[in-house]
PDB file of C-alpha atoms and ligand atoms in Angstrom:
ATOM      1  CA  UNK A   1      -0.570  -7.550  20.916  1.00  0.00           C
ATOM      2  CA  UNK A   2      -0.782  -5.886  24.323  1.00  0.00           C
ATOM      3  CA  UNK A   3      -3.025  -2.831  24.755  1.00  0.00           C
ATOM      4  CA  UNK A   4       0.085  -0.803  25.697  1.00  0.00           C
ATOM      5  CA  UNK A   5       1.882  -1.606  22.426  1.00  0.00           C
ATOM      6  CA  UNK A   6      -1.265  -0.904  20.419  1.00  0.00           C
ATOM      7  CA  UNK A   7      -1.689   2.420  22.188  1.00  0.00           C
ATOM      8  CA  UNK A   8       1.940   3.351  21.470  1.00  0.00           C
ATOM      9  CA  UNK A   9       1.473   2.544  17.778  1.00  0.00           C
ATOM     10  CA  UNK A  10      -1.723   4.558  17.545  1.00  0.00           C
ATOM     11  CA  UNK A  11      -0.047   7.500  19.226  1.00  0.00           C
ATOM     12  CA  UNK A  12       3.051   7.295  17.008  1.00  0.00           C
ATOM     13  CA  UNK A  13       0.985   7.134  13.825  1.00  0.00           C
ATOM     14  CA  UNK A  14      -1.299   9.912  15.038  1.00  0.00           C
ATOM     15  CA  UNK A  15       1.673  12.141  15.788  1.00  0.00           C
ATOM     16  CA  UNK A  16       3.226  11.441  12.395  1.00  0.00           C
ATOM     17  CA  UNK A  17      -0.005  12.413  10.666  1.00  0.00           C
ATOM     18  CA  UNK A  18      -0.936  15.425  12.797  1.00  0.00           C
ATOM     19  CA  UNK A  19       2.506  16.922  13.311  1.00  0.00           C
ATOM     20  CA  UNK A  20       4.203  16.161   9.997  1.00  0.00           C
ATOM     21  CA  UNK A  21       1.994  14.944   7.137  1.00  0.00           C
ATOM     22  CA  UNK A  22      -1.075  17.206   7.466  1.00  0.00           C
ATOM     23  CA  UNK A  23       0.923  20.422   7.206  1.00  0.00           C
ATOM     24  CA  UNK A  24       3.627  19.104   4.909  1.00  0.00           C
ATOM     25  CA  UNK A  25       4.957  21.422   2.206  1.00  0.00           C
ATOM     26  CA  UNK A  26       8.016  19.376   1.246  1.00  0.00           C
ATOM     27  CA  UNK A  27       6.995  19.079  -2.394  1.00  0.00           C
ATOM     28  CA  UNK A  28       4.886  20.998  -4.879  1.00  0.00           C
ATOM     29  CA  UNK A  29       1.864  18.730  -4.412  1.00  0.00           C
ATOM     30  CA  UNK A  30       0.869  20.624  -1.273  1.00  0.00           C
ATOM     31  CA  UNK A  31      -0.221  23.500  -3.522  1.00  0.00           C
ATOM     32  CA  UNK A  32      -2.951  21.529  -5.294  1.00  0.00           C
ATOM     33  CA  UNK A  33      -4.162  19.062  -2.661  1.00  0.00           C
ATOM     34  CA  UNK A  34      -7.476  19.328  -0.863  1.00  0.00           C
ATOM     35  CA  UNK A  35      -6.478  16.922   1.904  1.00  0.00           C
ATOM     36  CA  UNK A  36      -3.465  14.860   2.733  1.00  0.00           C
ATOM     37  CA  UNK A  37      -4.171  11.115   2.701  1.00  0.00           C
ATOM     38  CA  UNK A  38      -2.232   9.414   5.478  1.00  0.00           C
ATOM     39  CA  UNK A  39      -3.794   5.968   5.074  1.00  0.00           C
ATOM     40  CA  UNK A  40      -6.103   4.082   7.376  1.00  0.00           C
ATOM     41  CA  UNK A  41      -6.848   0.706   8.849  1.00  0.00           C
ATOM     42  CA  UNK A  42      -5.697  -1.506  11.661  1.00  0.00           C
ATOM     43  CA  UNK A  43      -2.492  -0.356  13.303  1.00  0.00           C
ATOM     44  CA  UNK A  44      -1.941  -3.934  14.505  1.00  0.00           C
ATOM     45  CA  UNK A  45      -2.355  -5.239  10.946  1.00  0.00           C
ATOM     46  CA  UNK A  46      -0.326  -8.229   9.791  1.00  0.00           C
ATOM     47  CA  UNK A  47      -0.768  -7.043   6.222  1.00  0.00           C
ATOM     48  CA  UNK A  48      -0.212  -3.576   4.728  1.00  0.00           C
ATOM     49  CA  UNK A  49      -1.236  -2.585   1.194  1.00  0.00           C
ATOM     50  CA  UNK A  50       0.763   0.230  -0.390  1.00  0.00           C
ATOM     51  CA  UNK A  51      -0.530   1.987  -3.484  1.00  0.00           C
ATOM     52  CA  UNK A  52       0.749   4.854  -5.580  1.00  0.00           C
ATOM     53  CA  UNK A  53      -0.985   8.095  -4.650  1.00  0.00           C
ATOM     54  CA  UNK A  54      -4.414   9.511  -3.796  1.00  0.00           C
ATOM     55  CA  UNK A  55      -6.837  10.049  -6.648  1.00  0.00           C
ATOM     56  CA  UNK A  56      -9.693  12.549  -6.891  1.00  0.00           C
ATOM     57  CA  UNK A  57     -12.023  10.884  -4.380  1.00  0.00           C
ATOM     58  CA  UNK A  58      -9.196  10.198  -1.974  1.00  0.00           C
ATOM     59  CA  UNK A  59      -8.070  13.822  -2.144  1.00  0.00           C
ATOM     60  CA  UNK A  60     -11.614  15.025  -1.439  1.00  0.00           C
ATOM     61  CA  UNK A  61     -12.235  12.629   1.448  1.00  0.00           C
ATOM     62  CA  UNK A  62      -8.719  12.432   2.901  1.00  0.00           C
ATOM     63  CA  UNK A  63      -8.948   8.632   2.827  1.00  0.00           C
ATOM     64  CA  UNK A  64      -6.959   6.029   0.889  1.00  0.00           C
ATOM     65  CA  UNK A  65      -8.584   3.846  -1.786  1.00  0.00           C
ATOM     66  CA  UNK A  66     -12.174   5.062  -1.626  1.00  0.00           C
ATOM     67  CA  UNK A  67     -12.806   5.518  -5.360  1.00  0.00           C
ATOM     68  CA  UNK A  68     -13.549   2.823  -7.960  1.00  0.00           C
ATOM     69  CA  UNK A  69     -10.103   1.271  -7.548  1.00  0.00           C
ATOM     70  CA  UNK A  70     -10.683   1.275  -3.814  1.00  0.00           C
ATOM     71  CA  UNK A  71     -13.934  -0.631  -4.260  1.00  0.00           C
ATOM     72  CA  UNK A  72     -12.076  -3.293  -6.212  1.00  0.00           C
ATOM     73  CA  UNK A  73      -9.376  -3.410  -3.539  1.00  0.00           C
ATOM     74  CA  UNK A  74     -12.114  -3.975  -0.952  1.00  0.00           C
ATOM     75  CA  UNK A  75     -13.328  -6.955  -3.028  1.00  0.00           C
ATOM     76  CA  UNK A  76      -9.793  -8.305  -3.327  1.00  0.00           C
ATOM     77  CA  UNK A  77      -9.355  -8.068   0.451  1.00  0.00           C
ATOM     78  CA  UNK A  78     -12.735  -9.735   0.983  1.00  0.00           C
ATOM     79  CA  UNK A  79     -11.751 -12.543  -1.391  1.00  0.00           C
ATOM     80  CA  UNK A  80      -8.838 -13.179   0.965  1.00  0.00           C
ATOM     81  CA  UNK A  81     -11.317 -13.585   3.808  1.00  0.00           C
ATOM     82  CA  UNK A  82     -10.415 -10.249   5.391  1.00  0.00           C
ATOM     83  CA  UNK A  83     -11.997  -6.838   5.866  1.00  0.00           C
ATOM     84  CA  UNK A  84     -10.433  -3.437   5.369  1.00  0.00           C
ATOM     85  CA  UNK A  85     -10.540  -3.014   9.156  1.00  0.00           C
ATOM     86  CA  UNK A  86      -8.101  -5.905   9.516  1.00  0.00           C
ATOM     87  CA  UNK A  87      -5.410  -4.499   7.227  1.00  0.00           C
ATOM     88  CA  UNK A  88      -3.714  -1.127   6.784  1.00  0.00           C
ATOM     89  CA  UNK A  89      -3.975   0.716   3.458  1.00  0.00           C
ATOM     90  CA  UNK A  90      -1.787   3.624   2.388  1.00  0.00           C
ATOM     91  CA  UNK A  91       0.150   5.108  -0.520  1.00  0.00           C
ATOM     92  CA  UNK A  92       3.658   6.153  -1.451  1.00  0.00           C
ATOM     93  CA  UNK A  93       2.495   9.764  -1.823  1.00  0.00           C
ATOM     94  CA  UNK A  94       0.225  11.457   0.697  1.00  0.00           C
ATOM     95  CA  UNK A  95      -1.017  14.144  -1.726  1.00  0.00           C
ATOM     96  CA  UNK A  96      -2.738  13.793  -5.088  1.00  0.00           C
ATOM     97  CA  UNK A  97      -0.696  14.509  -8.225  1.00  0.00           C
ATOM     98  CA  UNK A  98      -2.739  16.789 -10.535  1.00  0.00           C
ATOM     99  CA  UNK A  99      -4.819  14.839 -13.057  1.00  0.00           C
ATOM    100  CA  UNK A 100      -3.583  11.614 -11.433  1.00  0.00           C
ATOM    101  CA  UNK A 101      -0.288  11.806 -13.306  1.00  0.00           C
ATOM    102  CA  UNK A 102       2.559   9.512 -12.255  1.00  0.00           C
ATOM    103  CA  UNK A 103       4.451  10.636  -9.154  1.00  0.00           C
ATOM    104  CA  UNK A 104       7.610  12.570  -9.985  1.00  0.00           C
ATOM    105  CA  UNK A 105      10.936  11.291  -8.593  1.00  0.00           C
ATOM    106  CA  UNK A 106      11.421  14.351  -6.356  1.00  0.00           C
ATOM    107  CA  UNK A 107       7.898  13.928  -4.946  1.00  0.00           C
ATOM    108  CA  UNK A 108       8.585  10.287  -4.109  1.00  0.00           C
ATOM    109  CA  UNK A 109      11.913  11.219  -2.527  1.00  0.00           C
ATOM    110  CA  UNK A 110      10.198  13.878  -0.390  1.00  0.00           C
ATOM    111  CA  UNK A 111       7.280  11.718   0.722  1.00  0.00           C
ATOM    112  CA  UNK A 112       8.953   8.339   1.025  1.00  0.00           C
ATOM    113  CA  UNK A 113      10.200   8.841   4.633  1.00  0.00           C
ATOM    114  CA  UNK A 114       6.590   9.090   5.870  1.00  0.00           C
ATOM    115  CA  UNK A 115       5.731   5.671   4.451  1.00  0.00           C
ATOM    116  CA  UNK A 116       8.985   4.243   5.745  1.00  0.00           C
ATOM    117  CA  UNK A 117       8.084   5.449   9.238  1.00  0.00           C
ATOM    118  CA  UNK A 118       4.534   4.099   8.959  1.00  0.00           C
ATOM    119  CA  UNK A 119       5.919   0.664   8.127  1.00  0.00           C
ATOM    120  CA  UNK A 120       8.429   0.871  10.970  1.00  0.00           C
ATOM    121  CA  UNK A 121       5.614   1.629  13.418  1.00  0.00           C
ATOM    122  CA  UNK A 122       3.132  -0.971  12.154  1.00  0.00           C
ATOM    123  CA  UNK A 123       5.744  -3.715  11.579  1.00  0.00           C
ATOM    124  CA  UNK A 124       3.549  -5.807   9.261  1.00  0.00           C
ATOM    125  CA  UNK A 125       4.356  -9.443   8.577  1.00  0.00           C
ATOM    126  CA  UNK A 126       3.731  -8.937   4.847  1.00  0.00           C
ATOM    127  CA  UNK A 127       3.593  -5.892   2.561  1.00  0.00           C
ATOM    128  CA  UNK A 128       1.672  -5.872  -0.735  1.00  0.00           C
ATOM    129  CA  UNK A 129       2.862  -3.268  -3.230  1.00  0.00           C
ATOM    130  CA  UNK A 130       0.035  -2.324  -5.592  1.00  0.00           C
ATOM    131  CA  UNK A 131       1.333  -1.339  -9.016  1.00  0.00           C
ATOM    132  CA  UNK A 132       4.598  -0.238 -10.552  1.00  0.00           C
ATOM    133  CA  UNK A 133       5.378   3.007  -8.660  1.00  0.00           C
ATOM    134  CA  UNK A 134       4.774   1.386  -5.264  1.00  0.00           C
ATOM    135  CA  UNK A 135       6.780  -1.730  -6.108  1.00  0.00           C
ATOM    136  CA  UNK A 136       9.642   0.190  -7.687  1.00  0.00           C
ATOM    137  CA  UNK A 137       9.818   2.638  -4.773  1.00  0.00           C
ATOM    138  CA  UNK A 138       9.654   0.043  -2.013  1.00  0.00           C
ATOM    139  CA  UNK A 139      12.179  -2.230  -3.716  1.00  0.00           C
ATOM    140  CA  UNK A 140      14.371   0.561  -5.135  1.00  0.00           C
ATOM    141  CA  UNK A 141      14.360  -0.935  -8.593  1.00  0.00           C
ATOM    142  CA  UNK A 142      13.389   0.016 -12.149  1.00  0.00           C
ATOM    143  CA  UNK A 143      12.034  -3.447 -13.010  1.00  0.00           C
ATOM    144  CA  UNK A 144       8.569  -3.604 -14.568  1.00  0.00           C
ATOM    145  CA  UNK A 145       5.588  -4.678 -12.481  1.00  0.00           C
ATOM    146  CA  UNK A 146       5.180  -7.609 -14.873  1.00  0.00           C
ATOM    147  CA  UNK A 147       8.584  -8.909 -13.748  1.00  0.00           C
ATOM    148  CA  UNK A 148       8.237  -7.955 -10.084  1.00  0.00           C
ATOM    149  CA  UNK A 149       4.788  -9.421  -9.425  1.00  0.00           C
ATOM    150  CA  UNK A 150       4.138 -12.990  -8.404  1.00  0.00           C
ATOM    151  CA  UNK A 151       7.314 -13.519  -6.427  1.00  0.00           C
ATOM    152  CA  UNK A 152       8.583 -12.671  -2.979  1.00  0.00           C
ATOM    153  CA  UNK A 153      10.935  -9.774  -2.360  1.00  0.00           C
ATOM    154  CA  UNK A 154      12.573  -8.364   0.753  1.00  0.00           C
ATOM    155  CA  UNK A 155      11.618  -4.924   2.042  1.00  0.00           C
ATOM    156  CA  UNK A 156      14.171  -3.257   4.297  1.00  0.00           C
ATOM    157  CA  UNK A 157      13.583  -0.245   6.502  1.00  0.00           C
ATOM    158  CA  UNK A 158      14.958   2.817   4.704  1.00  0.00           C
ATOM    159  CA  UNK A 159      16.010   0.494   1.874  1.00  0.00           C
ATOM    160  CA  UNK A 160      19.140  -0.525   3.772  1.00  0.00           C
ATOM    161  CA  UNK A 161      19.607  -4.315   3.983  1.00  0.00           C
ATOM    162  CA  UNK A 162      21.591  -4.127   7.216  1.00  0.00           C
ATOM    163  CA  UNK A 163      18.943  -2.147   9.131  1.00  0.00           C
ATOM    164  CA  UNK A 164      16.590  -4.573  10.835  1.00  0.00           C
ATOM    165  CA  UNK A 165      15.060  -7.719   9.417  1.00  0.00           C
ATOM    166  CA  UNK A 166      13.525  -7.940   5.974  1.00  0.00           C
ATOM    167  CA  UNK A 167       9.752  -7.907   5.607  1.00  0.00           C
ATOM    168  CA  UNK A 168       8.384 -10.162   2.836  1.00  0.00           C
ATOM    169  CA  UNK A 169       6.893  -8.061   0.040  1.00  0.00           C
ATOM    170  CA  UNK A 170       4.596  -9.239  -2.735  1.00  0.00           C
ATOM    171  CA  UNK A 171       4.111  -6.963  -5.723  1.00  0.00           C
ATOM    172  CA  UNK A 172       0.926  -7.186  -7.736  1.00  0.00           C
ATOM    173  CA  UNK A 173      -1.175  -5.125 -10.103  1.00  0.00           C
ATOM    174  CA  UNK A 174      -2.869  -1.917  -8.946  1.00  0.00           C
ATOM    175  CA  UNK A 175      -6.674  -2.193  -8.790  1.00  0.00           C
ATOM    176  CA  UNK A 176      -6.963   0.762 -11.199  1.00  0.00           C
ATOM    177  CA  UNK A 177      -4.953  -1.240 -13.745  1.00  0.00           C
ATOM    178  CA  UNK A 178      -7.171  -4.276 -13.129  1.00  0.00           C
ATOM    179  CA  UNK A 179     -10.269  -2.187 -13.838  1.00  0.00           C
ATOM    180  CA  UNK A 180      -8.796  -1.433 -17.268  1.00  0.00           C
ATOM    181  CA  UNK A 181      -7.343  -4.918 -17.765  1.00  0.00           C
ATOM    182  CA  UNK A 182      -9.713  -7.408 -16.096  1.00  0.00           C
ATOM    183  CA  UNK A 183      -7.998 -10.322 -17.860  1.00  0.00           C
ATOM    184  CA  UNK A 184      -5.101  -9.896 -15.416  1.00  0.00           C
ATOM    185  CA  UNK A 185      -7.292 -10.365 -12.318  1.00  0.00           C
ATOM    186  CA  UNK A 186      -6.341 -14.056 -12.283  1.00  0.00           C
ATOM    187  CA  UNK A 187      -2.684 -13.103 -11.908  1.00  0.00           C
ATOM    188  CA  UNK A 188      -3.460 -10.677  -9.082  1.00  0.00           C
ATOM    189  CA  UNK A 189      -5.523 -13.313  -7.311  1.00  0.00           C
ATOM    190  CA  UNK A 190      -2.655 -15.756  -7.649  1.00  0.00           C
ATOM    191  CA  UNK A 191      -0.364 -13.162  -6.015  1.00  0.00           C
ATOM    192  CA  UNK A 192      -2.808 -12.640  -3.157  1.00  0.00           C
ATOM    193  CA  UNK A 193      -3.100 -16.390  -2.624  1.00  0.00           C
ATOM    194  CA  UNK A 194       0.654 -16.469  -2.082  1.00  0.00           C
ATOM    195  CA  UNK A 195       0.198 -13.744   0.535  1.00  0.00           C
ATOM    196  CA  UNK A 196      -2.468 -15.811   2.274  1.00  0.00           C
ATOM    197  CA  UNK A 197      -0.172 -18.832   2.321  1.00  0.00           C
ATOM    198  CA  UNK A 198       2.664 -16.740   3.755  1.00  0.00           C
ATOM    199  CA  UNK A 199       0.359 -15.529   6.537  1.00  0.00           C
ATOM    200  CA  UNK A 200      -0.907 -19.057   7.213  1.00  0.00           C
ATOM    201  CA  UNK A 201      -4.461 -18.096   6.310  1.00  0.00           C
ATOM    202  CA  UNK A 202      -7.133 -20.585   5.377  1.00  0.00           C
ATOM    203  CA  UNK A 203      -7.605 -20.686   1.620  1.00  0.00           C
ATOM    204  CA  UNK A 204     -11.217 -19.954   0.618  1.00  0.00           C
ATOM    205  CA  UNK A 205     -13.205 -22.601  -1.218  1.00  0.00           C
ATOM    206  CA  UNK A 206     -12.846 -22.308  -4.982  1.00  0.00           C
ATOM    207  CA  UNK A 207      -9.625 -20.374  -4.504  1.00  0.00           C
ATOM    208  CA  UNK A 208      -8.195 -21.599  -7.785  1.00  0.00           C
ATOM    209  CA  UNK A 209     -10.693 -19.445  -9.630  1.00  0.00           C
ATOM    210  CA  UNK A 210     -10.752 -15.708  -9.975  1.00  0.00           C
ATOM    211  CA  UNK A 211     -12.675 -14.250  -7.049  1.00  0.00           C
ATOM    212  CA  UNK A 212     -12.317 -10.519  -7.549  1.00  0.00           C
ATOM    213  CA  UNK A 213     -14.230  -8.333  -9.898  1.00  0.00           C
TER     214      UNK A 213
HETATM  215  S1  SF4 B   1       3.179  14.525  -1.322  1.00  0.00           S
HETATM  216 FE1  SF4 B   1       4.202  14.034   0.609  1.00  0.00          FE
HETATM  217  S2  SF4 B   1       6.091  15.275   0.580  1.00  0.00           S
HETATM  218 FE2  SF4 B   1       4.687  16.160  -0.945  1.00  0.00          FE
HETATM  219  S3  SF4 B   1       3.579  17.770   0.179  1.00  0.00           S
HETATM  220 FE3  SF4 B   1       2.341  15.892   0.275  1.00  0.00          FE
HETATM  221  S4  SF4 B   1       2.928  14.924   2.221  1.00  0.00           S
HETATM  222 FE4  SF4 B   1       4.520  16.427   1.717  1.00  0.00          FE
END
């Protein structure tokens, strides 16, 4: 990627964060947040991870996936042979729902355009949706994560199939779920291996075994 294109992306993402997200009051979550959590990582990333919403640590630090689930996500990314600096990590919601409750439909509807714009700017080759709310929102479906994970889907800008080309999307379990259900780490690793194959990445030695945890 040319330095000019990278600079344009950085500027566009910076403007979106500074001018729209940081002062956003579009839904009730602005009343209880400490910080907005825009997401962070490489703006030239080939791979973007999308989670559900900031948790307590994320709200305090203003950064995505920095709590216990974030530590597991870091291990999952490392198992793929990558670092967090090589990918982009963000959430459907930019503000923490109180007590980490599920995002409400009106909150998702209000916040969704920010994520849509982030993905339009970054133009990743592959998107990984972490957990049910992210997968259901990005794919505009009510299917369970158990049915959605492990297979390729098409993500379209603004959810409209005729707008632009589809981006391949893999749904998998959220790291917070995997902390509670470690037996499913094998399935998540299988999903991530499919992502690596799609990106033409070298498979790590011993890749048939669970590597995260
Ligand atoms: S969750 Fe999203 S829409 Fe709601 S206040 Fe925060 S940034 Fe705005």
